[in-house]
Structures are given as structure tokens and as C-alpha cells.
Short mmCIF file of C-alpha atoms in Angstrom, two decimals:
data_model
loop_
_atom_site.label_atom_id
_atom_site.label_comp_id
_atom_site.label_asym_id
_atom_site.label_seq_id
_atom_site.Cartn_x
_atom_site.Cartn_y
_atom_site.Cartn_z
CA MET A 1 107.42 107.27 74.37
CA ILE A 2 106.03 110.06 72.46
CA PHE A 3 106.38 109.36 68.68
CA MET A 4 109.72 110.25 67.35
CA SER A 5 110.50 109.85 63.77
CA VAL A 6 113.82 109.16 62.01
CA ALA A 7 114.45 112.66 61.29
CA GLU A 8 113.78 113.77 64.68
CA ILE A 9 115.95 111.22 66.37
CA ALA A 10 118.82 112.00 63.69
CA ALA A 11 118.44 115.81 64.37
CA ALA A 12 118.37 115.33 68.14
CA THR A 13 121.50 113.01 68.32
CA GLY A 14 123.54 114.72 65.46
CA GLY A 15 123.51 111.18 63.84
CA ALA A 16 123.01 109.98 60.21
CA PRO A 17 120.28 107.70 58.83
CA LEU A 18 121.33 104.37 57.44
CA GLY A 19 119.11 102.09 55.57
CA VAL A 20 116.15 104.58 55.06
CA ASP A 21 115.08 106.29 52.01
CA ASN A 22 114.24 110.08 52.22
CA SER A 23 110.48 109.24 52.14
CA GLN A 24 110.68 107.40 55.17
CA LEU A 25 112.67 110.07 57.28
CA ASP A 26 109.28 111.88 58.83
CA THR A 27 107.01 108.74 58.50
CA LEU A 28 109.08 106.17 60.06
CA GLY A 29 109.43 106.26 63.76
CA VAL A 30 109.38 104.76 67.23
CA THR A 31 107.19 104.65 70.29
CA PHE A 32 109.36 102.72 72.93
CA ALA A 33 113.14 102.47 73.20
CA THR A 34 115.29 99.66 74.95
CA THR A 35 118.60 98.43 75.12
CA ASP A 36 117.57 95.04 76.10
CA SER A 37 116.48 92.97 73.08
CA ARG A 38 114.19 90.53 74.95
CA GLU A 39 112.07 93.91 75.46
CA VAL A 40 111.74 94.56 72.01
CA VAL A 41 107.98 95.17 70.64
CA PRO A 42 106.77 96.60 67.23
CA GLY A 43 107.72 100.11 67.00
CA THR A 44 110.79 99.82 68.99
CA LEU A 45 114.15 101.77 68.86
CA PHE A 46 116.57 99.30 69.92
CA VAL A 47 119.70 100.99 71.54
CA ALA A 48 122.84 99.02 70.54
CA LYS A 49 124.81 100.11 73.48
CA PRO A 50 128.22 98.46 74.13
CA GLY A 51 128.84 96.90 77.33
CA GLU A 52 131.38 95.37 79.45
CA VAL A 53 130.06 91.74 79.03
CA THR A 54 128.65 91.99 75.54
CA ASP A 55 128.00 94.52 72.80
CA GLY A 56 124.45 95.51 71.65
CA HIS A 57 125.23 95.33 68.08
CA LYS A 58 125.26 91.75 68.07
CA PHE A 59 121.55 91.84 69.06
CA VAL A 60 120.34 94.17 66.29
CA PRO A 61 118.91 91.29 64.20
CA VAL A 62 117.09 89.61 66.94
CA ALA A 63 115.57 93.05 67.72
CA PHE A 64 114.42 93.51 64.18
CA GLU A 65 113.10 89.92 64.23
CA SER A 66 110.78 91.05 67.34
CA GLY A 67 109.40 94.04 65.39
CA ALA A 68 112.00 96.74 65.96
CA SER A 69 111.63 99.76 63.71
CA LEU A 70 114.91 101.58 64.20
CA ALA A 71 118.25 100.89 66.01
CA LEU A 72 120.73 103.45 67.27
CA VAL A 73 124.22 102.31 66.34
CA GLU A 74 127.76 103.21 66.42
CA ARG A 75 128.61 101.22 63.50
CA GLU A 76 126.69 99.80 60.32
CA VAL A 77 124.87 96.53 60.82
CA ARG A 78 123.51 94.39 57.91
CA ALA A 79 121.28 91.79 57.51
CA GLU A 80 122.34 88.34 55.90
CA SER A 81 121.19 89.64 52.62
CA GLY A 82 123.57 92.44 52.78
CA GLU A 83 120.89 95.20 53.40
CA LEU A 84 121.47 97.73 56.14
CA TYR A 85 119.24 97.69 59.20
CA PRO A 86 116.93 101.13 59.72
CA SER A 87 119.31 102.90 61.88
CA VAL A 88 120.73 106.27 62.94
CA LEU A 89 124.50 106.08 63.30
CA VAL A 90 126.01 108.32 66.13
CA ASP A 91 129.61 108.32 67.57
CA ASP A 92 128.81 107.51 71.07
CA VAL A 93 125.32 105.61 71.81
CA VAL A 94 125.28 106.51 75.38
CA LEU A 95 125.89 110.17 74.70
CA ALA A 96 123.16 110.04 71.94
CA MET A 97 120.88 108.50 74.60
CA GLY A 98 121.06 111.55 76.71
CA LYS A 99 120.48 113.89 73.72
CA LEU A 100 117.50 111.98 72.52
CA ALA A 101 116.02 112.02 76.11
CA THR A 102 116.41 115.98 75.92
CA ALA A 103 114.33 116.05 72.78
CA VAL A 104 111.87 113.78 74.12
CA ILE A 105 111.14 116.23 77.05
CA ALA A 106 111.06 119.26 74.58
CA LYS A 107 108.60 117.51 72.64
CA ILE A 108 106.10 116.41 75.24
CA ARG A 109 106.41 119.93 76.90
CA ALA A 110 105.37 121.41 73.31
CA VAL A 111 102.74 119.04 72.66
CA ARG A 112 101.11 119.73 75.91
CA ALA A 113 101.38 123.44 75.66
CA GLU A 114 99.70 123.32 72.02
CA ARG A 115 96.90 121.16 73.64
CA GLY A 116 96.46 123.76 76.19
CA GLU A 117 97.10 121.18 78.95
CA GLU A 118 98.91 121.47 82.29
CA PRO A 119 102.61 121.65 81.58
CA LEU A 120 104.79 118.37 82.07
CA ARG A 121 106.48 118.77 85.50
CA VAL A 122 109.94 117.15 85.74
CA PHE A 123 111.40 116.19 89.33
CA GLY A 124 115.01 115.46 90.11
CA ILE A 125 116.17 113.50 93.21
CA THR A 126 119.56 113.03 94.41
CA GLY A 127 121.56 112.15 97.57
CA SER A 128 123.83 109.65 98.95
CA ALA A 129 121.03 107.15 100.28
CA GLY A 130 117.44 107.16 100.12
CA LYS A 131 116.70 108.24 96.24
CA THR A 132 114.91 105.19 95.34
CA THR A 133 112.58 104.90 98.28
CA THR A 134 111.98 108.86 97.84
CA LYS A 135 111.19 108.50 94.18
CA ASP A 136 108.77 105.38 95.07
CA ALA A 137 107.09 107.75 97.84
CA LEU A 138 106.79 110.65 95.48
CA ALA A 139 105.56 108.73 92.36
CA ALA A 140 102.82 107.47 94.78
CA MET A 141 101.86 110.68 95.82
CA LEU A 142 101.48 112.27 92.38
CA ARG A 143 99.76 109.47 90.65
CA GLY A 144 96.42 110.87 91.88
CA SER A 145 96.98 114.07 90.31
CA GLY A 146 97.80 112.96 86.82
CA GLU A 147 99.88 110.40 84.83
CA THR A 148 103.29 109.52 86.12
CA VAL A 149 106.40 108.16 85.11
CA ALA A 150 109.17 107.08 87.70
CA PRO A 151 112.44 104.74 87.14
CA VAL A 152 112.12 101.45 87.64
CA GLY A 153 114.29 100.03 90.34
CA SER A 154 117.34 102.17 90.56
CA TYR A 155 117.53 103.73 87.03
CA ASN A 156 119.78 106.66 87.82
CA SER A 157 122.57 106.72 85.40
CA GLU A 158 123.44 108.46 82.17
CA VAL A 159 121.83 105.23 80.57
CA GLY A 160 119.00 104.64 83.16
CA VAL A 161 117.86 108.10 83.30
CA PRO A 162 117.20 108.22 79.44
CA LEU A 163 115.59 104.94 79.63
CA THR A 164 113.26 106.39 82.24
CA VAL A 165 112.43 109.39 80.11
CA PHE A 166 111.65 107.46 76.87
CA ARG A 167 108.82 105.42 79.01
CA ALA A 168 106.87 109.17 78.90
CA ASP A 169 104.77 110.25 76.50
CA GLU A 170 102.28 113.26 75.66
CA ASN A 171 99.80 112.18 78.35
CA THR A 172 102.54 112.20 80.95
CA ARG A 173 102.12 114.74 83.82
CA PHE A 174 104.66 114.21 86.06
CA LEU A 175 108.22 112.77 85.24
CA VAL A 176 110.32 111.60 88.38
CA ILE A 177 113.95 111.28 87.79
CA GLU A 178 116.53 109.86 90.10
CA MET A 179 119.91 111.08 89.77
CA GLY A 180 123.02 109.07 90.86
CA ALA A 181 126.52 110.06 90.62
CA ASP A 182 130.05 108.58 91.11
CA ARG A 183 132.09 111.52 89.83
CA VAL A 184 132.01 115.41 89.79
CA GLY A 185 129.92 116.31 86.85
CA ASN A 186 127.48 113.40 86.99
CA ILE A 187 124.34 115.32 88.39
CA ARG A 188 125.00 118.36 86.24
CA TYR A 189 125.04 116.30 83.11
CA LEU A 190 121.63 114.48 84.34
CA ALA A 191 120.20 117.80 85.07
CA ASP A 192 121.05 119.40 81.76
CA MET A 193 119.48 116.39 79.93
CA THR A 194 116.16 116.36 81.58
CA GLY A 195 115.75 120.04 82.85
CA PRO A 196 114.02 119.35 86.04
CA ASP A 197 111.64 121.96 87.43
CA PHE A 198 111.92 121.02 90.99
CA GLY A 199 114.65 118.93 93.02
CA ALA A 200 115.46 117.51 96.22
CA VAL A 201 118.79 116.95 97.78
CA LEU A 202 118.66 114.26 100.74
CA LYS A 203 121.82 113.84 102.29
CA VAL A 204 125.65 113.92 101.90
CA GLY A 205 127.39 110.59 103.04
CA THR A 206 130.32 108.68 101.98
CA ALA A 207 128.90 106.44 99.36
CA HIS A 208 131.54 106.28 96.26
CA ALA A 209 133.85 108.58 98.43
CA GLY A 210 136.70 106.57 96.75
CA GLU A 211 135.64 107.33 93.17
CA PHE A 212 134.97 111.03 94.23
CA GLY A 213 137.95 111.56 95.87
CA GLY A 214 136.29 112.74 99.23
CA VAL A 215 133.36 113.98 100.93
CA ASP A 216 133.91 117.31 99.72
CA ASN A 217 133.66 116.36 96.04
CA ILE A 218 130.28 114.59 96.84
CA GLU A 219 128.86 117.50 98.29
CA ARG A 220 129.87 119.61 95.17
CA THR A 221 128.29 117.07 92.87
CA LYS A 222 124.70 116.54 94.76
CA GLY A 223 124.78 120.27 94.75
CA GLU A 224 124.93 120.38 91.20
CA LEU A 225 121.16 119.76 90.96
CA VAL A 226 120.55 123.13 93.17
CA GLU A 227 122.19 124.67 90.21
CA GLY A 228 120.23 122.67 87.54
CA VAL A 229 116.55 123.33 88.46
CA SER A 230 114.27 126.11 87.09
CA SER A 231 111.62 126.70 89.65
CA ALA A 232 112.25 125.42 93.12
CA ILE A 233 114.75 123.32 95.37
CA VAL A 234 114.16 121.46 98.57
CA LEU A 235 117.19 120.62 100.95
CA ASN A 236 117.47 118.47 104.18
CA ALA A 237 117.95 121.20 106.98
CA ASP A 238 119.23 118.40 109.15
CA ASP A 239 122.21 117.70 107.00
CA GLU A 240 125.14 120.61 107.37
CA ARG A 241 126.47 119.79 104.02
CA VAL A 242 123.15 119.86 102.19
CA LEU A 243 122.00 122.97 104.14
CA ARG A 244 124.61 125.12 103.11
CA MET A 245 123.87 124.30 99.28
CA SER A 246 121.23 126.98 99.76
CA SER A 247 123.76 129.35 99.02
CA ARG A 248 124.23 128.06 95.45
CA ALA A 249 120.46 128.38 94.54
CA SER A 250 119.21 130.92 92.16
CA VAL A 251 115.32 129.56 92.86
CA PRO A 252 113.30 129.51 95.89
CA VAL A 253 114.53 127.31 98.68
CA GLN A 254 112.35 125.00 100.84
CA TYR A 255 113.45 122.81 103.42
CA PHE A 256 112.55 119.45 105.35
CA SER A 257 113.54 118.49 108.92
CA ALA A 258 112.85 115.87 111.41
CA SER A 259 112.99 118.48 114.26
CA GLU A 260 111.52 121.81 115.10
CA PRO A 261 113.09 124.36 112.88
CA GLU A 262 114.25 127.82 113.84
CA GLU A 263 111.62 130.49 114.00
CA ALA A 264 113.01 132.31 110.80
CA ASP A 265 112.63 129.06 108.63
CA ARG A 266 109.48 127.70 110.06
CA GLU A 267 107.20 129.01 107.40
CA ARG A 268 109.53 127.22 104.53
CA THR A 269 110.06 123.96 106.26
CA LEU A 270 108.16 120.97 106.15
CA ALA A 271 108.66 119.14 109.56
CA ALA A 272 108.18 115.77 111.15
CA LEU A 273 107.81 116.22 114.98
CA ASN A 274 107.68 113.89 117.88
CA LEU A 275 109.35 111.28 115.46
CA ARG A 276 109.45 107.49 116.94
CA ALA A 277 109.43 103.97 115.68
CA ASN A 278 106.55 101.93 116.37
CA GLU A 279 106.72 98.13 117.28
CA GLN A 280 107.41 97.16 113.78
CA GLY A 281 110.48 99.73 113.26
CA CYS A 282 108.22 102.13 111.21
CA PRO A 283 108.52 105.94 111.70
CA GLU A 284 105.55 107.51 113.41
CA PHE A 285 105.59 111.43 113.61
CA THR A 286 103.27 114.49 113.35
CA LEU A 287 103.49 115.99 109.88
CA ARG A 288 103.35 119.80 110.08
CA VAL A 289 102.76 121.78 106.81
CA PRO A 290 103.06 125.51 107.15
CA ALA A 291 100.67 127.65 105.46
CA SER A 292 103.31 129.05 102.82
CA LEU A 293 104.07 125.50 101.62
CA ASN A 294 100.52 124.28 101.62
CA PRO A 295 98.43 124.59 98.47
CA ALA A 296 95.40 125.19 100.80
CA GLY A 297 97.06 128.22 102.05
CA VAL A 298 96.89 127.39 105.78
CA GLN A 299 98.97 125.46 108.06
CA GLU A 300 97.78 121.65 109.02
CA GLU A 301 99.07 118.94 111.15
CA TYR A 302 98.68 115.08 110.23
CA GLU A 303 99.65 112.16 112.47
CA ILE A 304 101.56 109.56 110.41
CA SER A 305 102.22 106.19 110.92
CA ALA A 306 104.31 105.02 107.77
CA ARG A 307 104.86 101.44 106.69
CA LEU A 308 108.33 101.95 105.48
CA ILE A 309 110.97 100.21 108.12
CA GLY A 310 113.37 102.45 109.87
CA GLU A 311 113.12 105.91 111.30
CA HIS A 312 115.64 107.10 109.03
CA HIS A 313 112.79 106.83 105.93
CA VAL A 314 111.35 109.81 107.71
CA TYR A 315 113.56 112.13 105.57
CA ASN A 316 112.74 110.32 102.18
CA LEU A 317 109.07 110.84 102.96
CA LEU A 318 109.72 114.57 103.71
CA ALA A 319 111.62 115.06 100.63
CA ALA A 320 108.86 113.16 98.76
CA ALA A 321 105.93 115.16 100.37
CA SER A 322 108.00 118.77 99.59
CA LEU A 323 108.15 117.94 96.06
CA ALA A 324 104.58 116.84 95.78
CA LEU A 325 103.54 120.09 97.51
CA LEU A 326 105.37 122.17 94.94
CA ALA A 327 103.30 120.18 92.31
CA GLY A 328 100.15 121.30 94.09
CA VAL A 329 99.04 117.96 95.65
CA SER A 330 97.09 118.45 98.88
CA ALA A 331 98.43 117.88 102.13
CA ALA A 332 95.72 115.64 103.24
CA SER A 333 96.32 113.50 100.07
CA ILE A 334 100.01 113.62 100.80
CA ALA A 335 99.41 112.21 104.29
CA GLU A 336 97.14 109.32 103.21
CA SER A 337 99.82 108.32 100.89
CA MET A 338 102.30 108.45 103.63
CA ASN A 339 100.35 106.16 105.94
CA SER A 340 99.98 103.83 103.10
CA VAL A 341 102.96 103.48 100.88
CA GLY A 342 105.54 100.62 101.63
CA ALA A 343 108.79 99.19 100.14
CA VAL A 344 108.18 99.19 96.31
CA SER A 345 111.70 98.67 94.68
CA LYS A 346 113.38 95.38 95.51
CA TRP A 347 115.97 94.87 98.44
CA ARG A 348 115.19 97.84 100.03
CA MET A 349 114.43 97.51 103.92
CA ALA A 350 111.78 94.80 102.60
CA ARG A 351 110.41 92.89 105.29
CA THR A 352 109.04 89.23 105.31
CA ASP A 353 107.25 87.67 108.20
CA ARG A 354 107.73 83.70 107.77
CA GLU A 355 105.19 81.36 108.85
CA ASP A 356 107.71 79.85 111.27
CA GLY A 357 108.08 83.12 113.25
CA VAL A 358 111.42 84.16 111.74
CA SER A 359 111.36 87.82 110.03
CA VAL A 360 113.72 88.55 107.25
CA ILE A 361 114.69 92.22 106.42
CA ASN A 362 116.38 92.54 103.10
CA ASP A 363 118.10 95.75 102.37
CA ALA A 364 120.82 94.56 100.31
CA TYR A 365 120.48 96.44 96.99
CA ASN A 366 122.69 99.60 98.29
CA ALA A 367 125.08 100.29 101.32
CA ASN A 368 127.15 103.05 102.63
CA PRO A 369 128.40 103.52 106.49
CA GLU A 370 125.16 105.63 106.69
CA SER A 371 122.70 103.44 105.62
CA MET A 372 124.37 100.46 107.11
CA VAL A 373 124.07 102.28 110.58
CA ALA A 374 120.75 103.05 110.07
CA ALA A 375 119.64 99.63 109.15
CA LEU A 376 121.64 98.24 112.22
CA GLN A 377 119.87 100.70 114.51
CA THR A 378 116.56 99.74 113.04
CA LEU A 379 117.48 95.98 113.56
CA ALA A 380 118.48 96.57 117.29
CA GLN A 381 115.07 98.54 117.80
CA LEU A 382 113.11 95.62 116.57
CA GLY A 383 114.91 93.13 118.86
CA ARG A 384 114.27 95.18 121.99
CA GLY A 385 110.37 94.92 121.43
CA VAL A 386 108.31 92.92 123.91
CA PRO A 387 109.13 90.08 123.96
CA ALA A 388 112.71 90.62 123.03
CA ARG A 389 113.84 88.95 119.95
CA ARG A 390 117.22 87.51 118.81
CA THR A 391 118.87 89.70 116.17
CA TRP A 392 121.12 88.58 113.11
CA ALA A 393 122.92 91.00 110.92
CA VAL A 394 124.40 89.14 107.72
CA LEU A 395 126.44 92.13 106.28
CA GLY A 396 128.36 92.14 103.03
CA ALA A 397 130.78 94.69 101.49
CA MET A 398 130.25 98.18 101.16
CA LEU A 399 131.89 98.93 97.65
CA GLU A 400 133.65 102.05 96.29
CA LEU A 401 134.82 103.29 99.72
CA GLY A 402 138.55 103.64 98.19
CA ASP A 403 141.26 103.81 100.71
CA ALA A 404 138.62 104.33 103.59
CA SER A 405 137.24 100.83 103.10
CA VAL A 406 139.09 98.94 105.88
CA GLU A 407 138.20 101.55 108.32
CA GLU A 408 134.70 102.10 107.62
CA HIS A 409 133.88 98.15 107.76
CA ASP A 410 135.83 98.22 110.91
CA ARG A 411 133.68 101.06 112.17
CA ILE A 412 130.48 98.96 111.29
CA GLY A 413 131.63 96.06 113.37
CA ARG A 414 132.08 97.78 116.52
CA PHE A 415 128.82 99.43 115.86
CA VAL A 416 127.13 96.04 115.64
CA VAL A 417 128.43 95.13 119.05
CA ARG A 418 127.71 98.47 120.59
CA MET A 419 124.27 97.92 119.60
CA ASN A 420 123.90 94.45 121.08
CA ILE A 421 123.16 92.70 118.07
CA SER A 422 122.81 88.96 118.97
CA LYS A 423 124.46 87.52 115.90
CA LEU A 424 126.75 88.66 112.93
CA ILE A 425 127.70 87.22 109.98
CA ALA A 426 130.17 88.92 107.80
CA VAL A 427 130.48 87.57 104.18
CA GLY A 428 133.20 88.08 101.82
CA ASP A 429 137.04 89.29 101.87
CA ILE A 430 136.14 93.15 101.87
CA ALA A 431 133.70 92.67 104.66
CA LYS A 432 136.21 90.89 106.82
CA PRO A 433 136.99 93.81 108.64
CA ILE A 434 133.53 93.82 110.06
CA TYR A 435 134.14 90.44 111.79
CA ASN A 436 137.50 91.25 112.89
CA ALA A 437 136.28 94.54 114.68
CA ALA A 438 133.47 92.82 116.33
CA HIS A 439 135.80 90.04 117.61
CA LEU A 440 137.99 92.87 119.05
CA GLU A 441 135.10 94.55 120.55
CA GLY A 442 133.88 91.58 122.45
CA SER A 443 131.87 89.25 120.17
CA TRP A 444 133.68 86.11 120.87
CA GLY A 445 132.51 82.48 120.55
CA ASN A 446 129.86 82.01 117.73
CA GLU A 447 128.28 85.69 118.10
CA ALA A 448 130.37 86.92 115.25
CA THR A 449 131.42 84.68 112.32
CA TRP A 450 132.98 85.32 109.07
CA VAL A 451 132.06 83.25 105.91
CA GLU A 452 133.88 83.74 102.35
CA THR A 453 130.80 83.02 100.64
CA THR A 454 126.94 83.51 100.44
CA GLU A 455 126.27 79.60 100.40
CA GLU A 456 128.35 79.17 103.72
CA ALA A 457 126.26 81.90 105.38
CA ALA A 458 122.99 80.06 104.03
CA GLN A 459 124.08 76.95 105.82
CA ILE A 460 124.37 78.61 109.12
CA LEU A 461 121.34 80.45 108.83
CA ARG A 462 119.36 77.31 107.90
CA ALA A 463 120.99 75.37 110.69
CA GLU A 464 120.38 78.16 113.53
CA LEU A 465 117.58 80.48 112.72
CA ALA A 466 114.91 79.92 115.32
CA PRO A 467 111.21 80.96 115.70
CA GLY A 468 111.03 84.70 116.81
CA ASP A 469 114.43 85.66 115.01
CA ILE A 470 114.91 88.56 112.99
CA VAL A 471 117.69 88.67 110.18
CA LEU A 472 118.78 91.75 108.34
CA PHE A 473 120.57 91.32 104.94
CA LYS A 474 122.77 94.44 104.16
CA SER A 475 125.24 95.05 101.46
CA SER A 476 126.09 96.50 98.15
CA ASN A 477 124.38 94.99 95.51
CA GLY A 478 127.66 93.72 94.08
CA ALA A 479 128.09 91.67 97.35
CA ARG A 480 124.94 89.60 96.08
CA LEU A 481 123.08 89.20 99.47
CA GLY A 482 120.01 90.24 98.16
CA PRO A 483 119.32 86.83 96.69
CA LEU A 484 120.35 85.11 99.49
CA GLY A 485 117.82 87.20 101.62
CA ASP A 486 115.04 86.06 99.11
CA GLU A 487 116.02 82.66 99.60
CA ILE A 488 115.99 82.63 103.37
CA ALA A 489 112.60 84.60 103.17
CA PHE A 490 110.77 82.76 100.44
CA ALA A 491 112.01 79.39 99.82
CA PRO A 492 110.31 76.74 101.42
CA GLU A 493 113.83 74.66 101.49
CA ALA A 494 115.10 77.09 103.89
CA TYR A 495 112.59 76.17 106.68
CA GLY A 496 110.70 73.42 105.76
CA ARG A 497 107.63 74.70 104.71
CA ALA A 498 105.44 72.11 102.80
CA GLU A 499 104.08 73.25 99.38
CA ASP A 500 100.76 73.27 100.79
CA GLN A 501 101.83 76.06 102.96
CA ALA A 502 102.83 78.56 100.31
CA PRO A 503 102.38 82.19 100.91
CA THR A 504 99.27 83.87 99.63
CA TRP A 505 101.03 85.60 96.72
CA LEU A 506 102.32 82.12 95.47
CA SER A 507 100.48 78.80 94.56
CA ALA A 508 102.11 75.52 95.27
CA GLY A 509 103.06 75.19 91.52
CA ASP A 510 104.99 78.29 91.63
CA PHE A 511 107.75 76.85 93.35
CA VAL A 512 111.10 77.06 91.58
CA GLU A 513 114.85 76.75 91.82
CA LEU A 514 116.47 79.15 94.13
CA THR A 515 118.11 80.85 91.14
CA ASP A 516 114.95 82.03 90.05
CA MET A 517 113.89 83.48 93.61
CA THR A 518 114.78 87.00 92.25
CA LYS A 519 111.95 86.68 89.76
CA ILE A 520 109.44 85.94 92.18
CA PHE A 521 110.61 88.59 94.35
CA GLU A 522 110.05 91.02 91.57
CA GLN A 523 106.39 89.69 91.03
CA HIS A 524 105.76 89.73 94.50
CA ASN A 525 106.59 93.81 94.56
CA GLU A 526 104.59 94.27 91.45
CA GLU A 527 101.49 92.79 92.98
CA GLY A 528 101.95 94.73 96.09
CA ALA A 529 101.40 91.89 98.18
CA ARG A 530 103.83 92.28 101.24
#
């Protein structure tokens, strides 16, 4: 975080300094900010965010014991001695975080301009699916051209976006912002907060349809980014609802597409031609960069064999590439990145090939009808290889679908059968219509199973998985299938692997209780050892 003094924080948030004398207003400051007291280091701004489970104000003393310099609070907090902890008092901590994020970006821009350096470029990414993969791919494409800050995991909310911004400082050249939403106005708020130069809209789906009040409102909200960028917007030409957002743009519009564009749009469309999936289920295609989008000023084509699993990732790669081109990254560098970048954030089509021949695909961080269909299509493609492999779909709830929940889960159950998935396990009450529909569609006997808990699903998998099987875990994060996927992929107990047969990214002494497998998985991702 760029240094922010007490006076600057108070001015940005409209807050009142507490426990600080006038001589400290400009000299006392912070270079890091967090809502988690366990992350506090010397010089930290501890954000005492009230939560549903606990209240951050309770952890202010712990934060200062760990070296915090200042707290952002909604009420006074005193030490046992009765003295106020150095704080900035605001009416609403979350809103104050947004205001402070705006001030941080403005200060970074000003400092870089004063030093005569290349300006900070801010990128906004939104869509009903694919945001996290796109921001990971974009960050990989940008890092060779300058210091890049991108969200950790899926920090895309009114809290997560400021936390991403707070990681930037005066040396940051590129700032990537993932923008999520569950109601009209969310994207506008995040765009106003961060002031993106460039933006990309991936797709309009049915995620959060219940909270939004329908797909039309989702389209309206995702389109708020089109109105919120200052330099250029990139749109998915293959999604009709995204395509028509061009009418809302006051900046130049560029497109990306997985098909041959119309002649009139060819010069402003980044295209993936001859799209297919290889034996590993990864997209392969010819990337065509028209001269008008290429920093080199000439049309170029590159053969791409990506490492992301699923043809649907072509849109995430194209969106990231479009934004990178706007930043001046060479087409050759972008193509090289496309051919090397794999899954970074956890539980997003993360593939693990066990030593016993079982393959696990963990895509259980997020789910909506569109992403569920895409994942199942990929599973079916992998199963149709040579030799053919038995396929398992372990499916949990798609949350926040509102009144359409039963209908959409029912549709997925029928789709499982029509894709000839070998075995289905539906987990949890919300997902039970998946099982019911599959049974009605013709999955009888033990082809389709419903269980109430992940423990029951684990028992079935341990007993029945066989060498050569491919098992997909797919659900919304709240259904908790992600840890089950980790357990089946990495725990030696799941398939009888001895400690001296540990995977290369773990030593024999690293095995822990299954409750800690998520931590191991995160370590695995960070080391890029998939």
C-alpha cells in the first residue's frame, strides 16, 4: 500500500481521528491494510469490519499487539489503560474502505505522474462466470511489462475490491480488479471506486438471478462497467446480451469471439478460430490478432494450446488477451502466456491425476447453470478419449437462483444423462432435483445417487473409484464440495497411497488431517506445481 497518513485517511473517509495528537496527523501512517488481525504486521491499518459471525472491533487490541499503527472503526476502542487506540472513526467501515481505495488510486496516479513514470492502468473485469480465471490470465500476461497487482482468489466485492487496491503502491503499473455483483448498482459502485481505464464484460448468465430479480437486471448491472471505464471496453461478441451493451459505451469498443466475425467487425475483433479440445480437455485454436488491435500494427496469427481445462475458457483467454493488447503487451508475449498459464485460483477446473490412474477435476468454487453445463461438457469430452474412461459427476447446489432453483437443477440432472456421464452423485437437499431428473431421464440402478452430506459422497467414492475414472466436483462454494475434491485428490487415505509415495510437491512429513487439506491445496497452487 502506498503510504497514507492519518490526515489523508481521515480526509478520504470523512472520519475523525481518535487517540492521535495533532503532531501525528501527517507523520503517523500505514503501508498495509487488512480486515484480518492474523495478517497484521508493523505499519498496518486494521479495518475493524463488523461481520455476520464476529465483530472486527473485538480484535483491535490483538491487532495493535501485532504492530498495527492505526485502526478504522465505527466506535471507540480503548486499551485496558483506558487510552484510545489510534483510530479513524467513521459511520460505516465498508463504505469508508471504498472511499479510501479511491484515494489510494488517486495518490498512486499522482505520484507516478510527478515522477514522470508510465501511468497506472486499472482494468475492470465482470461477467456471470469466468471472472477469476480471466483476471489470473490477465495478470500473467501483464507481469512481464510492469509490476502488477491482481485479486487474491475471488476478491470481487465491496470489501474484496478495496483490499486488492490496498496492495498497490507507487511502483504498481497495472491494477486488475475483479467485479462481482448480486444486485443492480454493484458494478457502478465498484467502477466509481476504482476508475478503470479498461474493462471487459464476459457474459450474462443466470448466476444470482434470484437476488437480481431476473436476467434482464443482470444484464443491466454488468453493463454498468461499460459506462464506467474511461478509455476502452471489450465485449464478448458471442453473447447477445453482452454484445448489445455497445450502445451504452461512450468509449471505443472492441470485441472478442470464438468464431469468424462479420467483415464489418473483423478489424476490431480478437478471434479464436478452429476451436477444439485436445485429449486433456484443454482448448486449442488459432488466435488472430487484427492489425488495428495489435501494438505492432500488423495482423498476426498464433497457434494456441492452452493448459486450462474446458473449451469454455477460450472466452476468458480472449478477454484477458484483449485487455493486455490495450495495455501495449505484444501479441507474441500474449500468445506465449496463453500457452503456459494454467489454473491459479483454487477449485476452478483444477485437475489432479492421482498415481492410481484416477483423475480429479475440482471446479467447486462457483456454479451457475451455464458453468455447470460447461464443466459437464468437458467431463464428457474427457471420457470419450481413447481409451474411453468412466466419468463421475459429483454435483452440489447452485445457490442464489431464487424461484428458478428447482427448474435449473432439474435441467442439469437431465443434461447429465444426455451427456452419457457414467455416474452421478447429487449432494445436499438443494441438489436433490438433479438426482430426481436424472432418474426420470433414465439413470436407474446405481448410475445416479443422492446423498445428504459430503461424508456420504466420500464413502461412495472411496469404495467405488477405480483406475482410469475421471471425477468432477462442481457446486457453489457454499455447498462445500471443494474440500471434498481436495480430499479425494490429495489425501493418501482416499486411495491407499503410502507416505513414501507422496506427490512431488509434498514430503512424507507434510501429510495432515483432512481438515487441513485446503491449506495444502493453496500451498500447491502458490508453488505452481500442478
